[in-house]
Tab-separated table of C-alpha atoms in Angstrom:
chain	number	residue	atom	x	y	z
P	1	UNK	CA	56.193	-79.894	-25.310
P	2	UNK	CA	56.980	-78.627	-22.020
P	3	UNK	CA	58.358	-75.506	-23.001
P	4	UNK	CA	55.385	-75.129	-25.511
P	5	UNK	CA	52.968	-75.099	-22.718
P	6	UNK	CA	55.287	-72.582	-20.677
P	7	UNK	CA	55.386	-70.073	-23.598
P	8	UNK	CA	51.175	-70.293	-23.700
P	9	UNK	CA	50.698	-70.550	-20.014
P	10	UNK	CA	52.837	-66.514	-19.736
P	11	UNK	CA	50.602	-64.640	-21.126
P	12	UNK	CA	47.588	-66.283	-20.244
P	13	UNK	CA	48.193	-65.935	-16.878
P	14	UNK	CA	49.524	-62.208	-17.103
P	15	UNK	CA	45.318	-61.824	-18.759
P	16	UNK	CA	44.205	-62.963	-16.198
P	17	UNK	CA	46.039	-61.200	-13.637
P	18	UNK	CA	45.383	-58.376	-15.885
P	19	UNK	CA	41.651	-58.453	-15.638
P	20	UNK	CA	41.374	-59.410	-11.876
P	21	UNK	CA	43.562	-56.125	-11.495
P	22	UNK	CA	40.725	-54.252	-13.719
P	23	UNK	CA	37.757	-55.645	-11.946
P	24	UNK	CA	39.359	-54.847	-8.549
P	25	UNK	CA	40.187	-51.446	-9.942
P	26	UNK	CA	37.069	-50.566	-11.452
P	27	UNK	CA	34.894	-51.454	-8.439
P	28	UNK	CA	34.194	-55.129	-9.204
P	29	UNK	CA	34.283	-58.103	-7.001
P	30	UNK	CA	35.316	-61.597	-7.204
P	31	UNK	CA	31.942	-62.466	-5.364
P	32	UNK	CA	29.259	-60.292	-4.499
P	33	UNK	CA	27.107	-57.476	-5.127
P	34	UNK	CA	28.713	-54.421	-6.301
P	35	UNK	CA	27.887	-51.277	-8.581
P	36	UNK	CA	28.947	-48.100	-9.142
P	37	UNK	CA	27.963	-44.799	-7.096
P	38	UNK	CA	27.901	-40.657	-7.435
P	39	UNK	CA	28.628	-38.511	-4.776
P	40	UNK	CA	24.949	-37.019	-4.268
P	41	UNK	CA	24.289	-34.155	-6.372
P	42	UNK	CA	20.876	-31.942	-6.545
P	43	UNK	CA	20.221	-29.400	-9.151
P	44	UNK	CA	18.114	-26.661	-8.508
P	45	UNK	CA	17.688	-24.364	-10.964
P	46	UNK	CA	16.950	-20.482	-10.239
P	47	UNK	CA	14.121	-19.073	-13.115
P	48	UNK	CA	11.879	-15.853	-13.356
P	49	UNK	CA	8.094	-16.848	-12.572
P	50	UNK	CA	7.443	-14.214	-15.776
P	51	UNK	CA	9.155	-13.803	-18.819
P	52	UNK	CA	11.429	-10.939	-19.261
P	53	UNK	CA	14.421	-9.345	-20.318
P	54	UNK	CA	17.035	-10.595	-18.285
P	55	UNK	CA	19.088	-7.605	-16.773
P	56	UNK	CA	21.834	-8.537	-14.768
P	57	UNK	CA	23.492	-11.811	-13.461
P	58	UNK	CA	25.026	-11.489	-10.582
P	59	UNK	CA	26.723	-14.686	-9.628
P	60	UNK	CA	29.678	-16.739	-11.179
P	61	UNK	CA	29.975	-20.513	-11.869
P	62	UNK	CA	31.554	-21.836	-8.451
P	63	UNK	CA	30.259	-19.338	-6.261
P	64	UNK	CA	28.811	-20.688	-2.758
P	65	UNK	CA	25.667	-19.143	-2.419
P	66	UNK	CA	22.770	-19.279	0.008
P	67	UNK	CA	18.750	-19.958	0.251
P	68	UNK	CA	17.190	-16.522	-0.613
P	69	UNK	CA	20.668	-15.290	-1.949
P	70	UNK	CA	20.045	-12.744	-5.183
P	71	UNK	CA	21.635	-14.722	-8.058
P	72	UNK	CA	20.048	-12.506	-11.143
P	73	UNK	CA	18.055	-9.611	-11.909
P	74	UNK	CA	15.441	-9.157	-14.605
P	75	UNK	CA	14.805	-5.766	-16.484
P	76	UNK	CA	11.801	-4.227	-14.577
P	77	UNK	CA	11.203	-0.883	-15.759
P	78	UNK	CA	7.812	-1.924	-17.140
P	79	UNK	CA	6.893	-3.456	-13.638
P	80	UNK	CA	7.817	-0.259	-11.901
P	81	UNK	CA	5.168	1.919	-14.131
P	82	UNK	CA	2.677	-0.788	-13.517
P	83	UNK	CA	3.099	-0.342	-9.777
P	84	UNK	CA	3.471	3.292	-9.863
P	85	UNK	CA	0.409	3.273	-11.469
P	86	UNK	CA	-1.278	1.095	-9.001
P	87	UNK	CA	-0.415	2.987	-6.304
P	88	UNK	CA	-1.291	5.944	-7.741
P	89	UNK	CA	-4.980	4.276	-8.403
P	90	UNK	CA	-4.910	3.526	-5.172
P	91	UNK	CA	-4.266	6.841	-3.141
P	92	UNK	CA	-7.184	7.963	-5.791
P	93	UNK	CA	-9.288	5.617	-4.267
P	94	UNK	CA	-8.556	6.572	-0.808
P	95	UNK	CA	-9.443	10.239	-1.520
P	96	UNK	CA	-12.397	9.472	-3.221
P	97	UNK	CA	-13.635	7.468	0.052
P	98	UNK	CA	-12.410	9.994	2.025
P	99	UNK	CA	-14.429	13.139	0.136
P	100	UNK	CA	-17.124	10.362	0.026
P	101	UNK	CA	-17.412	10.080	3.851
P	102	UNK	CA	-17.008	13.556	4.663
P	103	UNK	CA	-20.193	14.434	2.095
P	104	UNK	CA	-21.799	10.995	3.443
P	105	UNK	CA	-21.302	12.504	6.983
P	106	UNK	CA	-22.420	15.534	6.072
P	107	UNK	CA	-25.536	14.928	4.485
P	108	UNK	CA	-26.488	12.720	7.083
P	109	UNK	CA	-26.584	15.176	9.189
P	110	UNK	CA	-28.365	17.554	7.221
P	111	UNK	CA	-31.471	14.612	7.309
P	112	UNK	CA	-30.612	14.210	11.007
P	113	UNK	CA	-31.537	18.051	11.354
P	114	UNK	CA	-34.120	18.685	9.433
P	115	UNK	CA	-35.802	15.183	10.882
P	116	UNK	CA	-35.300	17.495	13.809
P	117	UNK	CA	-37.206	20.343	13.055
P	118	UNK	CA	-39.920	18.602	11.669
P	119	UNK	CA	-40.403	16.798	15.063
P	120	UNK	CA	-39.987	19.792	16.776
P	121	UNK	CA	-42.997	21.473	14.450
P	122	UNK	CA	-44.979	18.403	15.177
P	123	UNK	CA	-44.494	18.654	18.953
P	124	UNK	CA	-45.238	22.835	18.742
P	125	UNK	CA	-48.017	22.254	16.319
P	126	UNK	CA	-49.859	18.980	18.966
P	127	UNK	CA	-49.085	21.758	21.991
P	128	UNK	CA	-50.626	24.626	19.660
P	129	UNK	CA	-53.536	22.724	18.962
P	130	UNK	CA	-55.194	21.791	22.264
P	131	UNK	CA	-54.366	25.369	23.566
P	132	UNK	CA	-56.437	26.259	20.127
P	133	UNK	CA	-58.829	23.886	21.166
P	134	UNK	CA	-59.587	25.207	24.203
P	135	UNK	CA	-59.241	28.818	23.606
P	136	UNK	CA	-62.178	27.621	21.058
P	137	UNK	CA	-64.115	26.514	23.562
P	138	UNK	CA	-64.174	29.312	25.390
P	139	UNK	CA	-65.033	31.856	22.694
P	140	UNK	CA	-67.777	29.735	21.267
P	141	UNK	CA	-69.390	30.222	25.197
P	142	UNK	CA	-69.021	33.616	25.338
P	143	UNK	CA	-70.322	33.992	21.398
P	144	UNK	CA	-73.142	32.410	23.025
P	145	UNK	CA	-73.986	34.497	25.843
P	146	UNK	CA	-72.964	37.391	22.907
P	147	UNK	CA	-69.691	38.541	24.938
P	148	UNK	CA	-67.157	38.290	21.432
P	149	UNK	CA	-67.994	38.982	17.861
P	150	UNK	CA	-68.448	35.667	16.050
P	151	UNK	CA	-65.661	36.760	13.436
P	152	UNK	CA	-63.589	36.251	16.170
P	153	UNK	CA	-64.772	32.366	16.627
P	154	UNK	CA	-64.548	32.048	13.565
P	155	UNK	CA	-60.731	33.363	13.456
P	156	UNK	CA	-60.177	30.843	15.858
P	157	UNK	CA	-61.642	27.724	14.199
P	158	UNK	CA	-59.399	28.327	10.966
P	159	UNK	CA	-56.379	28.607	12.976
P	160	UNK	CA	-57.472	24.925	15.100
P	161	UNK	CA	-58.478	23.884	11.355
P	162	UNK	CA	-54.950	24.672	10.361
P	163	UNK	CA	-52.921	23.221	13.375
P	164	UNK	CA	-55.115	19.958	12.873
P	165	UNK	CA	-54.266	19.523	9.342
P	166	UNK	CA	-50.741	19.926	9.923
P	167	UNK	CA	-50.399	17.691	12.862
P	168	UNK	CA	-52.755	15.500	10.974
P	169	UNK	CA	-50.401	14.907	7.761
P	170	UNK	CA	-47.538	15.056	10.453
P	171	UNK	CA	-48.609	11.748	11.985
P	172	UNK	CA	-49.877	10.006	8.591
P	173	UNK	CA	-46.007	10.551	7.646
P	174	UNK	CA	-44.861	9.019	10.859
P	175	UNK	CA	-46.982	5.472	10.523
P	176	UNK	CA	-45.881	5.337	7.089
P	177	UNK	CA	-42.301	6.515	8.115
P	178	UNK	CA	-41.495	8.979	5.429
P	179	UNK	CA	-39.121	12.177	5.424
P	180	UNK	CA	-37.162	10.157	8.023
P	181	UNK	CA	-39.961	10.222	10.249
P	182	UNK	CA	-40.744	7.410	12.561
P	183	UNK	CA	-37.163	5.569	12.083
P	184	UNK	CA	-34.097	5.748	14.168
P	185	UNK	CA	-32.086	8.669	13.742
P	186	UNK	CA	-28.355	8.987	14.700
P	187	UNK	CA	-26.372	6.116	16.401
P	188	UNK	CA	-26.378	2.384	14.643
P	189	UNK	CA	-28.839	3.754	12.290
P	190	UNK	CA	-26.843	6.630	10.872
P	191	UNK	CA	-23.451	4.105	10.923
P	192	UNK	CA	-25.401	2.229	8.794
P	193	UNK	CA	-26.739	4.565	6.838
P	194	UNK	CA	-22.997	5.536	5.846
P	195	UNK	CA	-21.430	2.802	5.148
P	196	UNK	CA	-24.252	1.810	2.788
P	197	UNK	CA	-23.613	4.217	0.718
P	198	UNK	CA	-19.851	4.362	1.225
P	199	UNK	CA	-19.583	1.060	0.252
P	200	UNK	CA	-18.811	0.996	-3.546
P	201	UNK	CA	-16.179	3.493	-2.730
P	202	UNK	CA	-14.578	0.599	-0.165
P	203	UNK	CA	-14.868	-1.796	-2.801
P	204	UNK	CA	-12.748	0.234	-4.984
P	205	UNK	CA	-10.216	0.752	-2.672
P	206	UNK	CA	-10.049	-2.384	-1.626
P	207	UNK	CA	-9.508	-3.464	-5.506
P	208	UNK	CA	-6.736	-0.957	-5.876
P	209	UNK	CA	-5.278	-2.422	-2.631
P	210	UNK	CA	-4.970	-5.706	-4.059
P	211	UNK	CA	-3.546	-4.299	-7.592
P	212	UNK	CA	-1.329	-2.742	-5.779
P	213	UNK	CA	-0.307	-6.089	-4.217
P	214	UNK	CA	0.257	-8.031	-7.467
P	215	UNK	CA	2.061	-5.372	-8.544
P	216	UNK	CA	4.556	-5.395	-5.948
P	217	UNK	CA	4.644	-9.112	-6.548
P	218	UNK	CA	5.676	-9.095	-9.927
P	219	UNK	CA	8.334	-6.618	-8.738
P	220	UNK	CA	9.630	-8.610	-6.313
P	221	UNK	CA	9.530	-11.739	-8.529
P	222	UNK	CA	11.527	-9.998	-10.690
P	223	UNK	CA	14.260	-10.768	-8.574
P	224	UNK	CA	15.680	-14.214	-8.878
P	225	UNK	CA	16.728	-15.835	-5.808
P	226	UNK	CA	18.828	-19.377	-5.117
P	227	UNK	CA	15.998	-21.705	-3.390
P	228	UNK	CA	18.764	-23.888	-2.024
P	229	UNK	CA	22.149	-23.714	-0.475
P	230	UNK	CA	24.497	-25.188	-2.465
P	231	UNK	CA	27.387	-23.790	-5.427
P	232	UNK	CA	26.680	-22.144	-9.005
P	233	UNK	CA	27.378	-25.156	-11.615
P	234	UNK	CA	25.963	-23.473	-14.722
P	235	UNK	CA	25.132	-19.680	-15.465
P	236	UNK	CA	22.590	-20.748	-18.683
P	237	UNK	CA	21.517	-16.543	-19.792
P	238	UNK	CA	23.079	-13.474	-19.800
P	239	UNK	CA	22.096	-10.404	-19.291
P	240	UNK	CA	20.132	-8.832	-22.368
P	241	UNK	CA	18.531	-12.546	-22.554
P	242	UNK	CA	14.885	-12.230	-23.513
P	243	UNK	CA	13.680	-15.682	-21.862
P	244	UNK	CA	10.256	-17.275	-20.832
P	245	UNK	CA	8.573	-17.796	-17.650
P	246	UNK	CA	10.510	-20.516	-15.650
P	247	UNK	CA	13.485	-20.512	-18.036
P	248	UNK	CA	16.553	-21.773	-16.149
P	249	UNK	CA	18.901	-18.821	-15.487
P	250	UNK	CA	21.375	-20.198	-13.101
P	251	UNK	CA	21.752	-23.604	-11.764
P	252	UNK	CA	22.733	-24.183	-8.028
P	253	UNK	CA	23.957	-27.765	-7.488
P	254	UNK	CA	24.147	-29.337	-3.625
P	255	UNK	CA	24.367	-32.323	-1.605
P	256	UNK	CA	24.471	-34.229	1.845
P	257	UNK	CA	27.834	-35.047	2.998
P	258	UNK	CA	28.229	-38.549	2.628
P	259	UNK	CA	25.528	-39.419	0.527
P	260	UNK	CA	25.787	-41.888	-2.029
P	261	UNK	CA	23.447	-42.911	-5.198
P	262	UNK	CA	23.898	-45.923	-6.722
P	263	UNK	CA	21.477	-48.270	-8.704
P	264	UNK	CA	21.518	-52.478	-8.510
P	265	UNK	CA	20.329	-54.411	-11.181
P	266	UNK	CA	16.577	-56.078	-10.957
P	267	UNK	CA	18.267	-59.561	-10.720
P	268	UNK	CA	19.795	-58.300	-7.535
P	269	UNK	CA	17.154	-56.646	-5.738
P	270	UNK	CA	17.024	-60.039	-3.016
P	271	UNK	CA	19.930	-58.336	-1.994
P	272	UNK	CA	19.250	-54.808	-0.616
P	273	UNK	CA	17.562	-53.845	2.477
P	274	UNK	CA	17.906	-50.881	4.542
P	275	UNK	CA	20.079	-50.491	7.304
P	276	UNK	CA	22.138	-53.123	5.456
P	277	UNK	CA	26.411	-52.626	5.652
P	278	UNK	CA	28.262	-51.356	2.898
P	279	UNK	CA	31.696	-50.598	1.579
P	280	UNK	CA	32.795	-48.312	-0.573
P	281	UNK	CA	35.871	-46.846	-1.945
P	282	UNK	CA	37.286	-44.201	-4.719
P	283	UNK	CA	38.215	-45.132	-8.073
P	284	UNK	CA	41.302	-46.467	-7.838
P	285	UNK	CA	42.547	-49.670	-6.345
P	286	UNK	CA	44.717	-48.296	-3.558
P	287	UNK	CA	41.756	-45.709	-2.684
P	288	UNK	CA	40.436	-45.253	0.651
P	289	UNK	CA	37.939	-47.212	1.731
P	290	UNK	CA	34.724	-46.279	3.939
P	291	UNK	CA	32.097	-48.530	5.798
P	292	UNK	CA	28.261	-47.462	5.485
P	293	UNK	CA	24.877	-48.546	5.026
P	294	UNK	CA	21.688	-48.377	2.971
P	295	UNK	CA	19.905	-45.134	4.007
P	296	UNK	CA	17.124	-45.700	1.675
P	297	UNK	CA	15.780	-47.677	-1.226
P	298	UNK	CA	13.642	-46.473	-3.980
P	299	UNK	CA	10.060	-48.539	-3.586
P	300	UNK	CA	9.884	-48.929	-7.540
P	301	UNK	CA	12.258	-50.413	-10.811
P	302	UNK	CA	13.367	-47.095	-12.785
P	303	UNK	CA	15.968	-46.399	-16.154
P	304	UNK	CA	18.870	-46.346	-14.722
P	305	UNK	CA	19.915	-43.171	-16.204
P	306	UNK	CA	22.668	-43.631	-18.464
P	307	UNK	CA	26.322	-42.600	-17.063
P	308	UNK	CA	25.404	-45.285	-14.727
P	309	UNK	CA	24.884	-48.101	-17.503
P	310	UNK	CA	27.653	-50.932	-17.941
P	311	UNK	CA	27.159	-50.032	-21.452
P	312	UNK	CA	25.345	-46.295	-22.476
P	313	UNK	CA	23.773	-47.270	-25.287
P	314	UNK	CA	21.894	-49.570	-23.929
P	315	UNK	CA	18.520	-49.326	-21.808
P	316	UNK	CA	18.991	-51.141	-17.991
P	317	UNK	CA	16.684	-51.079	-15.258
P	318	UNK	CA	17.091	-50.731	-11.323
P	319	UNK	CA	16.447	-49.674	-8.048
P	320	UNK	CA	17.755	-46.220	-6.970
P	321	UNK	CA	19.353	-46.839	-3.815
P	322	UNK	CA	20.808	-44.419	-1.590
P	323	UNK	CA	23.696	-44.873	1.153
P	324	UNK	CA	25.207	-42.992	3.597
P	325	UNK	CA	29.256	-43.099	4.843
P	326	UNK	CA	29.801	-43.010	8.538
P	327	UNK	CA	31.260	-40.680	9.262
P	328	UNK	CA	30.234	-38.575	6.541
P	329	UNK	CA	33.097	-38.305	3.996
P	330	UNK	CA	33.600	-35.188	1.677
P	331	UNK	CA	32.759	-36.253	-1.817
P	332	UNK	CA	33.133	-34.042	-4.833
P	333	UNK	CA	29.567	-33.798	-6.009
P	334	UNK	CA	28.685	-36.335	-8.508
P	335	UNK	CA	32.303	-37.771	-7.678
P	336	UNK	CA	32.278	-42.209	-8.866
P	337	UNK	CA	32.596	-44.308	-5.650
P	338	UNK	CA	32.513	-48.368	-6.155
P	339	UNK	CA	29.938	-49.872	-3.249
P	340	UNK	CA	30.309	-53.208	-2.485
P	341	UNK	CA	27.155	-54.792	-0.843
């Protein structure tokens, strides 16, 4: 009987041996909170804002690269026409204005001038006049004591007949300010003048300014850039690719030194809190083992996305918690590290 028991009693102990070793190994406890962690990892992908012909990629899978680094090209001969064509709209523009200021300018002061003159005839004719008028006065008293022929008053009043008239529709254009007459001339007024009519001719150039900016844009744009410092984990096109706007060309992967992601079941959630201590190690049993604590913890229950499920296939929920090693270890990014809460 003895030896009965014995021969059961083995192997049931070298099970359970056999399993403590496999819970110790894969991260479990025999009391406790504990779940599996990744090594931080952020993907940022680098896409074209337009779509395009992809023309060169210039980066290779491992590759460090930095924010603004050029990590692919797209095919932009149909962008340079396009802003060839602005600027060449645009230095049209700018000579149109310019032949439009120098004839504005111009004609201005043609109006200034002649504005001018007619002032000047209005002044000469006023002056005229009373000279007329008096010169009339004094013929029509010698006419009287029969001194002067009366043809020669009457000479006289045509010519004061004349000068009146003249000064006469003269003024009635000055109340009613016509021919430029009674308004400011030169100065603010002119200025204004100008850049009233100038001003559809500013309007275009300013519109061919700004076509000239979105044309440079999509140049630029048309080189794709890294938006993060990190490594190349994917190169997803090739050059000759025709892709969409915002397809993924290259993917740039980073993350904090030290950080670790891990997500604890809803049952457990009584039992995280930041600032909290941790412990964490690698994968293995004889791994080395780090302190830490919780750095953050999500405010909401997500899907636990599924390389972190006990079983893939099926759905689990949790809160994304993140944790930080002091002092910051090394991880390979996305590397498994068993936390122990």
């Amino acid at each position: 009987m003895i030896r009965s028991r014995a021969r059961f009693a083995a192997p049931a102990a070298i099970l359970a041996a056999g399993a403590i070793f496999w819970t110790l190994a894969h991260g479990g406890t025999l009391g406790g909170l504990s779940a599996r962690g990744y090594a931080e990892d952020l993907d940022t992908p680098a896409a074209p804002v337009a779509a395009g012909r992809v023309a060169r990629v210039l980066v290779e899978v491992g590759q460090a690269t930095h924010t603004g680094d050029v990590v692919a090209v797209m095919d932009t001969a149909e962008l340079e026409l396009k802003l060839a064509n602005a600027r060449l709209a645009l230095s049209r523009s700018n000579t149109q204005l310019g032949a439009g200021e120098f004839k504005a300018g111009a004609a201005v002061a043609r109006a200034e001038l002649l504005v001018l003159r007619t002032e000047g005839t209005l002044t000469r004719d006023r002056a005229e006049l009373t000279e007329v008028q008096q010169q009339l006065a004094r013929l029509e008293k010698l006419a009287s004591d029969q001194l002067v022929q009366a043809r020669t008053v009457e000479q006289e009043k045509l010519k004061e007949a004349d000068l009146r008239a003249s000064v006469e529709l003269l003024d009635a254009a000055t109340k009613q300010r016509r021919a430029g007459l009674g308004r400011k001339q030169g100065g603010q007024a002119a200025l204004d003048e100008v850049e009233l009519q100038l001003a559809p001719l500013r309007d275009a150039v300013h519109v061919a300014e700004t076509s000239v900016k979105l044309a440079q844009l999509a140049y630029d744009e048309a080189t794709v850039r890294a938006h993060a410092d990190g490594v190349v984990s994917a190169i997803l096109r090739h050059a000759g690719d025709v892709v969409p706007a915002g397809t993924e060309l290259v993917r740039i992967v980073s993350g904090r030194p030290g950080r670790v992601v891990c997500w604890v079941p809803e049952r457990e959630l009584g039992k995280v809190a930041v600032g909290r201590g941790v412990h964490l190690r690698g994968q293995s049993l004889w791994s080395a083992r780090w302190s830490g604590r919780i750095a953050v913890v999500a405010p909401e229950v997500e899907e636990v996305p599924v390389r972190a499920r006990l079983a893939p296939q099926v759905p689990a929920w949790g809160r994304r918690v993140e944790l930080e090693t002091w002092p910051p270890q090394p991880f390979v990014l996305g590397e498994v590290v068993h936390v122990r809460f």
